[in-house]
Every structure is written in C-alpha cells, then in structure tokens.
Short mmCIF file of C-alpha atoms in Angstrom, two decimals:
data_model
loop_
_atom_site.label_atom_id
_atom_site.label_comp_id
_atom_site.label_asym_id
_atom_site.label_seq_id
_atom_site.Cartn_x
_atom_site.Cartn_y
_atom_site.Cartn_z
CA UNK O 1 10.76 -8.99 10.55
CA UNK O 2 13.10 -7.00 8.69
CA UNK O 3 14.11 -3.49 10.14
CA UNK O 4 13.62 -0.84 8.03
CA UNK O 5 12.47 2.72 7.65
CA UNK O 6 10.60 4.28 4.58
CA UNK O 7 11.54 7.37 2.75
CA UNK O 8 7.90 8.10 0.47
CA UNK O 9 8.11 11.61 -1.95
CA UNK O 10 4.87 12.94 -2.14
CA UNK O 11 6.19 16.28 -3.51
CA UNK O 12 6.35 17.44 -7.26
CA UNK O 13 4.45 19.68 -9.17
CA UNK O 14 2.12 17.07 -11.19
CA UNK O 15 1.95 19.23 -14.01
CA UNK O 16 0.99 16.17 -16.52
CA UNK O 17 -2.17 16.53 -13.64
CA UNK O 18 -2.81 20.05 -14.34
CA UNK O 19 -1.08 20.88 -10.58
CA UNK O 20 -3.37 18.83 -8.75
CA UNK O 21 -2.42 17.41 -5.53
CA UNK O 22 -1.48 13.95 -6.35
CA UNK O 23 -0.68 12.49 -3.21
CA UNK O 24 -4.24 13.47 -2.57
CA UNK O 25 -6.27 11.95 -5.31
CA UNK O 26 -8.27 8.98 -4.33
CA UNK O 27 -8.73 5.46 -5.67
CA UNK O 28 -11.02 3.46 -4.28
CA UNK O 29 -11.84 6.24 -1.66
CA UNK O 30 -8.37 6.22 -0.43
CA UNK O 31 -6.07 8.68 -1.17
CA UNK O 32 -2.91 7.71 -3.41
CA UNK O 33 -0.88 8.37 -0.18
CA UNK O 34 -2.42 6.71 2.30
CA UNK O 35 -2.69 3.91 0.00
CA UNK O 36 1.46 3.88 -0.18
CA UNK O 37 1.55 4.06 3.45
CA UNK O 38 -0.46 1.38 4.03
CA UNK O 39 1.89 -0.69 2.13
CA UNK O 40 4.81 0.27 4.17
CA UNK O 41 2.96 0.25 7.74
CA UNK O 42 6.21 -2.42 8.49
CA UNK O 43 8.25 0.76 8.94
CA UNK O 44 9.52 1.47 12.29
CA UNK O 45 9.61 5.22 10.83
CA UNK O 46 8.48 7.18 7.95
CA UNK O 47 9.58 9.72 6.42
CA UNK O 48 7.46 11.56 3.83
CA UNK O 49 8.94 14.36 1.84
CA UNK O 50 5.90 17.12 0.61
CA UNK O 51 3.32 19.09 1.77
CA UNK O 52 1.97 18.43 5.21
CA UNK O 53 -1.34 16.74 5.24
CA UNK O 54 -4.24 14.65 6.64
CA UNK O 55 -2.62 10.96 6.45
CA UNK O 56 -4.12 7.97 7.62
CA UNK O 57 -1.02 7.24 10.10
CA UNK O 58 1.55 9.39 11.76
CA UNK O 59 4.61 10.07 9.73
CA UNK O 60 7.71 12.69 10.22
CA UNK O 61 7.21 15.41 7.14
CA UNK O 62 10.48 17.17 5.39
CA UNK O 63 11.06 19.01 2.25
CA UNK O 64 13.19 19.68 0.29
CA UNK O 65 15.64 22.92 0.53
CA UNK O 66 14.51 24.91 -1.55
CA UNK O 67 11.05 23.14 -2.50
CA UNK O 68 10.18 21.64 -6.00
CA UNK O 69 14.46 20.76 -6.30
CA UNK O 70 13.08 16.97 -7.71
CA UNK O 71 13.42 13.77 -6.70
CA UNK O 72 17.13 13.50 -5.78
CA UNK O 73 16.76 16.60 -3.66
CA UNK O 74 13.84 15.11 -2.22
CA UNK O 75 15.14 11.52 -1.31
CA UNK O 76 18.50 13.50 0.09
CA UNK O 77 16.23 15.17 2.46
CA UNK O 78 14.17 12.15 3.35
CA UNK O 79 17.03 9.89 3.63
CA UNK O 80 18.43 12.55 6.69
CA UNK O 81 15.75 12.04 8.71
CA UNK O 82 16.39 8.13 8.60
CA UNK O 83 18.47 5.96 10.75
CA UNK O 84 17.91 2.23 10.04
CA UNK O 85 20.29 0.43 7.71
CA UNK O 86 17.86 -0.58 5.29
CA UNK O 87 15.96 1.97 3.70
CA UNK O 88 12.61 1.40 1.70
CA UNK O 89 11.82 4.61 -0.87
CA UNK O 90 8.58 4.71 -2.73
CA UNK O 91 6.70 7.54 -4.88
CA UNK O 92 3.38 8.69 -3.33
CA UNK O 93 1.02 7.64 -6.41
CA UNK O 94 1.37 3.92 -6.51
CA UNK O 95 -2.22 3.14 -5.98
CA UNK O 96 -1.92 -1.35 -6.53
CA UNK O 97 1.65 -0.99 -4.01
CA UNK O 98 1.64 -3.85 -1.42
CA UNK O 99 3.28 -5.71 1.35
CA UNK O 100 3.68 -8.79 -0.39
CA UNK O 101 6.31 -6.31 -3.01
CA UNK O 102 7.57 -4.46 0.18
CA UNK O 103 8.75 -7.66 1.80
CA UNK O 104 10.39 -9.36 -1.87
CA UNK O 105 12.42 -5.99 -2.07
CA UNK O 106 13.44 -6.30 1.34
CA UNK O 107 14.30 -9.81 0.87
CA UNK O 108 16.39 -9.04 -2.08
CA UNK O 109 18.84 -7.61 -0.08
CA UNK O 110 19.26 -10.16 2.51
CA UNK O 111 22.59 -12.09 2.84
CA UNK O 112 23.49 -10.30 -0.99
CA UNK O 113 26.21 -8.14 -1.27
CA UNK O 114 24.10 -5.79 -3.41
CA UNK O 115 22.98 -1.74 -2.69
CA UNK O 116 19.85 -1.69 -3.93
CA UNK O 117 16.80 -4.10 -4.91
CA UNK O 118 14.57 -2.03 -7.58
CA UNK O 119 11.43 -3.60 -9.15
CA UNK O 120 11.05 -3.54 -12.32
CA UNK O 121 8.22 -3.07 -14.47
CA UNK O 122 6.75 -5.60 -17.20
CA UNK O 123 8.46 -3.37 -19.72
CA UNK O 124 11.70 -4.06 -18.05
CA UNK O 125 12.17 -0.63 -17.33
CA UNK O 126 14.03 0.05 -13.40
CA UNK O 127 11.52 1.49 -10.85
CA UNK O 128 14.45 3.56 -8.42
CA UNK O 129 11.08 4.60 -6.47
CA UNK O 130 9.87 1.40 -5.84
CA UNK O 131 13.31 -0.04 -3.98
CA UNK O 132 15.12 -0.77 -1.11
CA UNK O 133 18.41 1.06 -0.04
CA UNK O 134 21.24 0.03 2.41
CA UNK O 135 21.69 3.24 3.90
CA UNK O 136 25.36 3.68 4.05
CA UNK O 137 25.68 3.33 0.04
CA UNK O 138 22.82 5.65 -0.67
CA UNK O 139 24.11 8.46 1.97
CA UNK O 140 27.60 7.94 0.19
CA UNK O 141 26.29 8.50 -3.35
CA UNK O 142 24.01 11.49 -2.64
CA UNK O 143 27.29 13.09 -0.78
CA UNK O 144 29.60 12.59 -3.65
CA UNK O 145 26.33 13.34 -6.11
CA UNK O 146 25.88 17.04 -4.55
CA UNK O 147 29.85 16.96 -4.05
CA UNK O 148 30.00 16.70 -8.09
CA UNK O 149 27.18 19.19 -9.29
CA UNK O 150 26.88 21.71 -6.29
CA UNK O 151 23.48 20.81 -5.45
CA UNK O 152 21.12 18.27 -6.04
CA UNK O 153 18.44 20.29 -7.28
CA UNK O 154 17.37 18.97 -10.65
CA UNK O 155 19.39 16.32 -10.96
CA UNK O 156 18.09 12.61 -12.63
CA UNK O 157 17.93 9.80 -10.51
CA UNK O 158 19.50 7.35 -13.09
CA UNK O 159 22.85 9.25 -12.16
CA UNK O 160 22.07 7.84 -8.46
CA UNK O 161 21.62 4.27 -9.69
CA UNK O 162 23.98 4.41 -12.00
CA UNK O 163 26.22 4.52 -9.44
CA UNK O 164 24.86 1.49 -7.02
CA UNK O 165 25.52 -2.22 -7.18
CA UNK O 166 21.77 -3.58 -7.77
CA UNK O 167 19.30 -6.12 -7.72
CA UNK O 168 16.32 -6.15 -9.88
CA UNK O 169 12.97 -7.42 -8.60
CA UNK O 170 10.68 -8.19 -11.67
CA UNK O 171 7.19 -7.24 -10.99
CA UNK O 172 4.75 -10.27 -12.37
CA UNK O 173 2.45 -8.86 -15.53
CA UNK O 174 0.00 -11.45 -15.03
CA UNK O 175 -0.15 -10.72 -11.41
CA UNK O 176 1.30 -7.50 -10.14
CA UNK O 177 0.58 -4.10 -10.85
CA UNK O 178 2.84 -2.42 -7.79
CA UNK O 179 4.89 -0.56 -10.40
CA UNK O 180 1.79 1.38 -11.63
CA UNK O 181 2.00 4.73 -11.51
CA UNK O 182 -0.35 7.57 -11.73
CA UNK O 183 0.97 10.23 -13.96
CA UNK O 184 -2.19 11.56 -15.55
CA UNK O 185 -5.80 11.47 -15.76
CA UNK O 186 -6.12 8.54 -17.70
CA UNK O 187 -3.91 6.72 -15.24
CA UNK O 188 -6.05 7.66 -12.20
CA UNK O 189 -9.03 6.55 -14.26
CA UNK O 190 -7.20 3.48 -15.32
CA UNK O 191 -6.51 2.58 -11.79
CA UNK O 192 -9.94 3.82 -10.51
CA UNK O 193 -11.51 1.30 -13.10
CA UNK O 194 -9.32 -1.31 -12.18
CA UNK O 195 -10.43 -2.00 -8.44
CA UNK O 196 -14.08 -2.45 -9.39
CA UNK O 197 -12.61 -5.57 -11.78
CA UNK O 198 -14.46 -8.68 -10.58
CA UNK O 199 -11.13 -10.14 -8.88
CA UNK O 200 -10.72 -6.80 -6.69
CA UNK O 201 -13.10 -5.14 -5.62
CA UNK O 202 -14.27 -6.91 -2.41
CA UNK O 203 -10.60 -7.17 -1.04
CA UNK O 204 -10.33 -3.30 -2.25
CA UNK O 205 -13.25 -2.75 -0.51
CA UNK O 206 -13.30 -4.30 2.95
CA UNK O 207 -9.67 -2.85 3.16
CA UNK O 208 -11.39 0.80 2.48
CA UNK O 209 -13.92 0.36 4.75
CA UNK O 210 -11.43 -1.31 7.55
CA UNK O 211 -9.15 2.14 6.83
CA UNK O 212 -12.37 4.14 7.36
CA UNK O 213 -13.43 2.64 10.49
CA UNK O 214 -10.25 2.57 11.97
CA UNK O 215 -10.61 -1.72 12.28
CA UNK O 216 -7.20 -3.40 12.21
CA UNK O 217 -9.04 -6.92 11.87
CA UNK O 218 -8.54 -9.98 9.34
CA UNK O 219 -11.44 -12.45 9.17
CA UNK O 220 -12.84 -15.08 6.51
CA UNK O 221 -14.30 -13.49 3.80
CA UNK O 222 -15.60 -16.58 2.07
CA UNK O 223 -17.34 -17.08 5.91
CA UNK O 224 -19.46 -14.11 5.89
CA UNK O 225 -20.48 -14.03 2.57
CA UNK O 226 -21.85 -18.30 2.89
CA UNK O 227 -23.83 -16.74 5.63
CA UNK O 228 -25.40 -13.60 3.32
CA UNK O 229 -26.12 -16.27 0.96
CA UNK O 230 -27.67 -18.98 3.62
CA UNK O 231 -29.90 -16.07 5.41
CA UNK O 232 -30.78 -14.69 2.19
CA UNK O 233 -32.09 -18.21 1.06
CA UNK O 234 -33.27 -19.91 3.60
CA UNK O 235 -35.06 -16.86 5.80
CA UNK O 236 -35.05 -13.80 2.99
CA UNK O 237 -32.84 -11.06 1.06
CA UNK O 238 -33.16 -8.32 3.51
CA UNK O 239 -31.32 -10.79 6.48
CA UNK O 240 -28.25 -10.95 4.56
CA UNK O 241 -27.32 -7.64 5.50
CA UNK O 242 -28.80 -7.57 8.78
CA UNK O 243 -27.36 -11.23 10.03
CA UNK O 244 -23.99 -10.09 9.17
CA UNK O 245 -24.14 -6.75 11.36
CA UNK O 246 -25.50 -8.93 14.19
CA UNK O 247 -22.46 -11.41 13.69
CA UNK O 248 -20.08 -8.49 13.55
CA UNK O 249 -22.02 -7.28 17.33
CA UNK O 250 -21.74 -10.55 18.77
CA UNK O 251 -18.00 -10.63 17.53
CA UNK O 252 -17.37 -7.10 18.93
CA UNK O 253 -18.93 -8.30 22.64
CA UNK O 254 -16.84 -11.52 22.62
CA UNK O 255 -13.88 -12.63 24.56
CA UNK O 256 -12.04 -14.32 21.54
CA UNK O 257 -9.38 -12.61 19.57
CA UNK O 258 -11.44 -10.87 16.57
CA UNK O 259 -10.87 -13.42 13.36
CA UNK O 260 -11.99 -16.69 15.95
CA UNK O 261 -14.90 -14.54 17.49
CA UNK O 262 -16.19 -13.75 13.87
CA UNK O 263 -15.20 -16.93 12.81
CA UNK O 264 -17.96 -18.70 16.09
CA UNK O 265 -20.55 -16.16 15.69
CA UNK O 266 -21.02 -16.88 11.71
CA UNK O 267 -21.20 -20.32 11.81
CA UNK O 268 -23.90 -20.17 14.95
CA UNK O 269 -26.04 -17.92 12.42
CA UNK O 270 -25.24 -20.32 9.34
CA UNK O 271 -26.51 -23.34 10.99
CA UNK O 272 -29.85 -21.39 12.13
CA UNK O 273 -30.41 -20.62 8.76
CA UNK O 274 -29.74 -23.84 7.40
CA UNK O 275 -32.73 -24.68 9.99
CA UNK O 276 -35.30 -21.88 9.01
CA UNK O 277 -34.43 -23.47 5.21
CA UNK O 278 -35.04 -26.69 6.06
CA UNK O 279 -37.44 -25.86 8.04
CA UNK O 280 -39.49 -23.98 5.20
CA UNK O 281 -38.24 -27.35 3.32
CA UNK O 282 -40.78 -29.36 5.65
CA UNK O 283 -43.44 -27.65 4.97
CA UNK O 284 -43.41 -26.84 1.25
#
C-alpha cells in the first residue's frame, strides 16, 4: 500500500449555500465529510483544515491564519501538519469520492517523474482538490507562492498548478462521479437523488448503516438477499427480515472471520427454506 497522508479543506464560507455548514450536510445520512474521509481511511494521517467537529474517525484539525484566507491558505496550513512524501488533498463536499479514485491518483504518481496527478472532470476541466501531491514540490511552490504575494490569503489555486509538472487522471462519465461537487442546493439535491438510483442505493445503503453501527465488515450481498427471497417464498414475507437478523446472530457468535461466518450461516438457512418450499411443494 502506498504511504500517504491526506490534507481535506472543509473550511469556506459556502455562501452559494446561504452559509450553511457544508462539510456538515448529509447525503445519504452521512455527512459530506465523513463521506470524504471515508474515501481516504488509507491515510496514515489526516489533516482537515475547518471548524472542529463530530467526524466519523479521528483526524488532526488546523486552520488557516487568519480564518476564511481560501483555499491556498488553507492547503498551506494543512500541508504543515503533514510529513509523508505523498500527499492526497481533497475538498470536503465530494459526496460520490472513493477508494477506487484515491488509489488511480496515487498510482499516477508512481515510478513518473510528475508533481501532481489531478482528476479531471468529464468537462475536461482540472480538479486541484481532487489530487495527489509529492510533498517536496508542493511545500516549494506554496514557499515561493507566499514569497511572491506576501501572503497567501486570497490567492487562486490555478497559480499553484500552474506552477507543477502534472498528470491528469480523467474521471469516467459513464462511470464516475468522484469529481462531483456540492456547491449549491440543487447540487446537494442532485446528489441526494442520485443514491436512491436503482444501481446505488443498496451499496449506499449497507455502507450507511455499516458507518452507523460502527461494523467494519464485507460480506455477499447477492447471499443475503437469495435468502430474503427463499424465506420469503418458501416459509412467508415476514421471515425475510427476521432470517437475515438470525443469520447476522449466528455470524456474530461464530468463530470464523466475519464474511465466511455470514457466508455458512446463510446458506444453512437457504437450504432450510428450500425444504419448508418443497416441503409445502409435497403437499399442495
């Protein structure tokens, strides 16, 4: 695994949001924050820049000096608190962020002799908060950046990047929406709407409720939900729910690792509900 520590900004005044607190807002029950953070969970440390809050991990909080100086300020004073080579800095309201794009920026700068790896989004357009860093470039720029102007306070990023030898990571737009940002109402709405699409909202979901719960556990989706359908069929409706707490029990009392426990368990309560069906079957 690659060694890296993340740099997330989770300050700014949202004023396109009326001043809410952005990092705050939830999607799918999870706030926009925790959501980045679970993307980045690789990290041996993380830095968030902002406000300190409830998050659903530890993480080591700076600001800025003075607050509100925008996002060069803010990734000067994240990047401080840093020490791996490879740096990973993400905005705090990318709500469809994931490991899959954490690792592919990570990758890009593998063996290259390139700065930076930035997605891009399907517009083309260069994401600088939604990239990896080598460290000793970005300290150097930020240096000479506050070196030039006096301060960093206010300053674009573009005249960071500008500056940096880069690789572009194109985000897929038949696949990927980790460059999706939430700006406004409508986005938040957008996104909201988006992880009750047919295609999401059961992976959106069990990873909700596995963030609720505290449950760091992979299993077989596909498995439990053949056995809702096989108790529902062959015994009746009100079983689904109720076999699949009892598998989760049994799981939770057995030896195994988790995933092969769950795994057992289901297919014991599959095949005795293939035999009440049959079973019912026989006498019909």
């Amino acid at each position: 695994m690659t060694t890296y520590d993340a740099v997330v900004l989770a300050g700014g005044a949202a004023r396109r949001l009326g001043g809410a607190d952005k990092p705050g807002l939830t999607v799918g029950g999870r706030a926009l924050l925790d959501r980045v953070l679970a993307a980045c969970s690789g990290a041996r440390s993380t830095v968030v820049v902002g406000d300190r809050r409830t998050t659903a991990r530890a993480v080591l909080w700076v600001r800025e000096d003075p607050p509100g100086g925008g996002p060069l300020a803010a990734l000067d004073a994240g990047v401080r608190a840093t020490r791996a080579d490879l740096l990973l800095v993400l905005s705090a309201d990318l709500p469809f962020l994931d490991e899959q794009t954490v690792t592919t920026l990570l990758a890009a700068l593998d063996g290259g002799r390139q700065e930076a790896a930035l997605l891009t989004d399907p517009g083309g357009r260069d994401q600088p908060l939604v990239a990896a860093y080598r460290a000793e470039p970005l300290r150097r720029e930020l240096a000479l950046l506050a070196a030039e102007h006096g301060a960093l306070s206010g300053l674009p990023l573009r005249l960071l990047t500008a500056e940096l030898d880069l690789a572009r990571v194109a985000a897929d737009p038949a696949t990927s929406l980790a460059s999706f940002d939430c700006d406004t109402w409508e986005d938040i709405a957008t996104a909201r709407a988006r992880i009750r699409e047919h295609g999401h909202v059961l992976d959106e979901w069990i990873t909700a409720v596995k963030a609720e719960l505290g449950i760091e556990l992979d299993v077989d989706t596909g498995v439990l939900l053949d056995l809702a359908r096989d108790a529902a069929h062959g015994v009746a409706r009100p079983a689904a729910p109720l076999t699949t707490f009892l598998v989760g029990y049994a799981a939770a009392k057995a030896e195994k690792d988790g995933p092969e426990a769950v795994a057992e368990a289901a297919r014991k309560a599959a095949a005795l509900a293939n035999q009440w069906a049959a079973e019912a079957n026989e006498a019909g």
